[in-house]
Amino acid sequence: LKGVADGAIPAGSDAGGVRGGVRTLDLANQEVTLRGRLPGLERVADRLARNLRRALGTLFGQMPEVRVSALELERLVTFTSRLPQPVSLQLFRMAPLRGQGMLVVHPALAAGLLQTLFGGSLARPTPLAVRDFSAIEQRVLERLGAQVLRAFAEAWRPVEPVECAFVRSETNPQFATIVGAQDLVVRLDVDVLLDGSEDGRLSLCFANAALDPVRGQLRRAVASGEEAGGAAETSWAERMRAALAEAECEVSADLGSHLMSLREVLALKTGDLIPLRTGREGPVVVRVAGRARFLGAPGVASGSNAVRVTGRI
């Protein structure tokens, strides 16, 4: 100050000031994006989108495009104040995490699902009237909710086994309070794009405090195939191996063959015998999905023709 008073430092100088202007910081506002802050939660969201694509494809009869559009931290009152009407709100538990969560089925997706299951066409969408859902409509939407919660629980499995259990349905946000109005919640928006239909949306909302027991795990950014990611990859490989083991394939056995000229084939009549090159003990070629894999011997088991595997090709 003495330098300013003596004129050594010009009063208008920006020396020692903040370059580039002043940045406002609201210490009371905790609403932020979670992108980049909780990498583990981002991976949960991405796995949810992949799981939902298969689940919703069964309900809608076509494979939709599913993508995560938002992963935000905001106050519950902010979230509920922006909800459109009519809306299906389904409350659920996330054991062993504390508190409850809320699944929101937005009007466009609800209308598309109801129209599809009741024989309508997505090419001619019918907007939902602002009213309470009927008992049948509510059951259909809860069926959708069950698929979403199953996919959400599966998405959590590599991080923390979570069991999502349906509690009840609501249509009025005032009766769907999962935390205090000013408490922070995590909002996860998933967009569902169907051919010939208005873009739909699902939202999952749960208390930010519910993540406290697993926040450390969610903050660790582990690349796929490294450390915990390696365990996730191993788990994925095991599930893929188990799924492939349940796949059905056709198994057939060639009892024999014989070369004939076209003249001989045209001369065939009822009662003619065609000699085969296979003896009574085989070997018979056993094919799996059309490819020769085993050798066997023909026989009878439990009154039916059968082949006993004698070797591998």
Short mmCIF file of N, CA, C and O in Angstrom, two decimals, residues 39 52 110 145 158 216:
data_model
loop_
_atom_site.label_atom_id
_atom_site.label_comp_id
_atom_site.label_asym_id
_atom_site.label_seq_id
_atom_site.Cartn_x
_atom_site.Cartn_y
_atom_site.Cartn_z
N PRO A 39 -14.81 -43.45 -11.95
CA PRO A 39 -14.69 -44.31 -13.14
C PRO A 39 -15.43 -45.63 -13.00
O PRO A 39 -15.97 -46.15 -13.97
N LEU A 52 -29.21 -53.70 -21.02
CA LEU A 52 -30.57 -53.27 -21.36
C LEU A 52 -30.87 -53.50 -22.84
O LEU A 52 -32.03 -53.74 -23.20
N ALA A 110 -42.73 -45.27 -22.12
CA ALA A 110 -43.91 -45.96 -21.60
C ALA A 110 -44.96 -46.12 -22.69
O ALA A 110 -45.57 -47.18 -22.85
N GLY A 145 -39.78 -52.60 -15.55
CA GLY A 145 -38.92 -52.26 -14.42
C GLY A 145 -38.14 -53.45 -13.90
O GLY A 145 -36.97 -53.33 -13.53
N PRO A 158 -19.37 -56.83 -11.06
CA PRO A 158 -17.90 -56.78 -10.97
C PRO A 158 -17.38 -55.84 -9.87
O PRO A 158 -16.25 -55.99 -9.43
N GLY A 216 -14.56 -45.94 -2.58
CA GLY A 216 -13.15 -46.18 -2.87
C GLY A 216 -12.97 -47.07 -4.09
O GLY A 216 -12.10 -46.83 -4.94
#
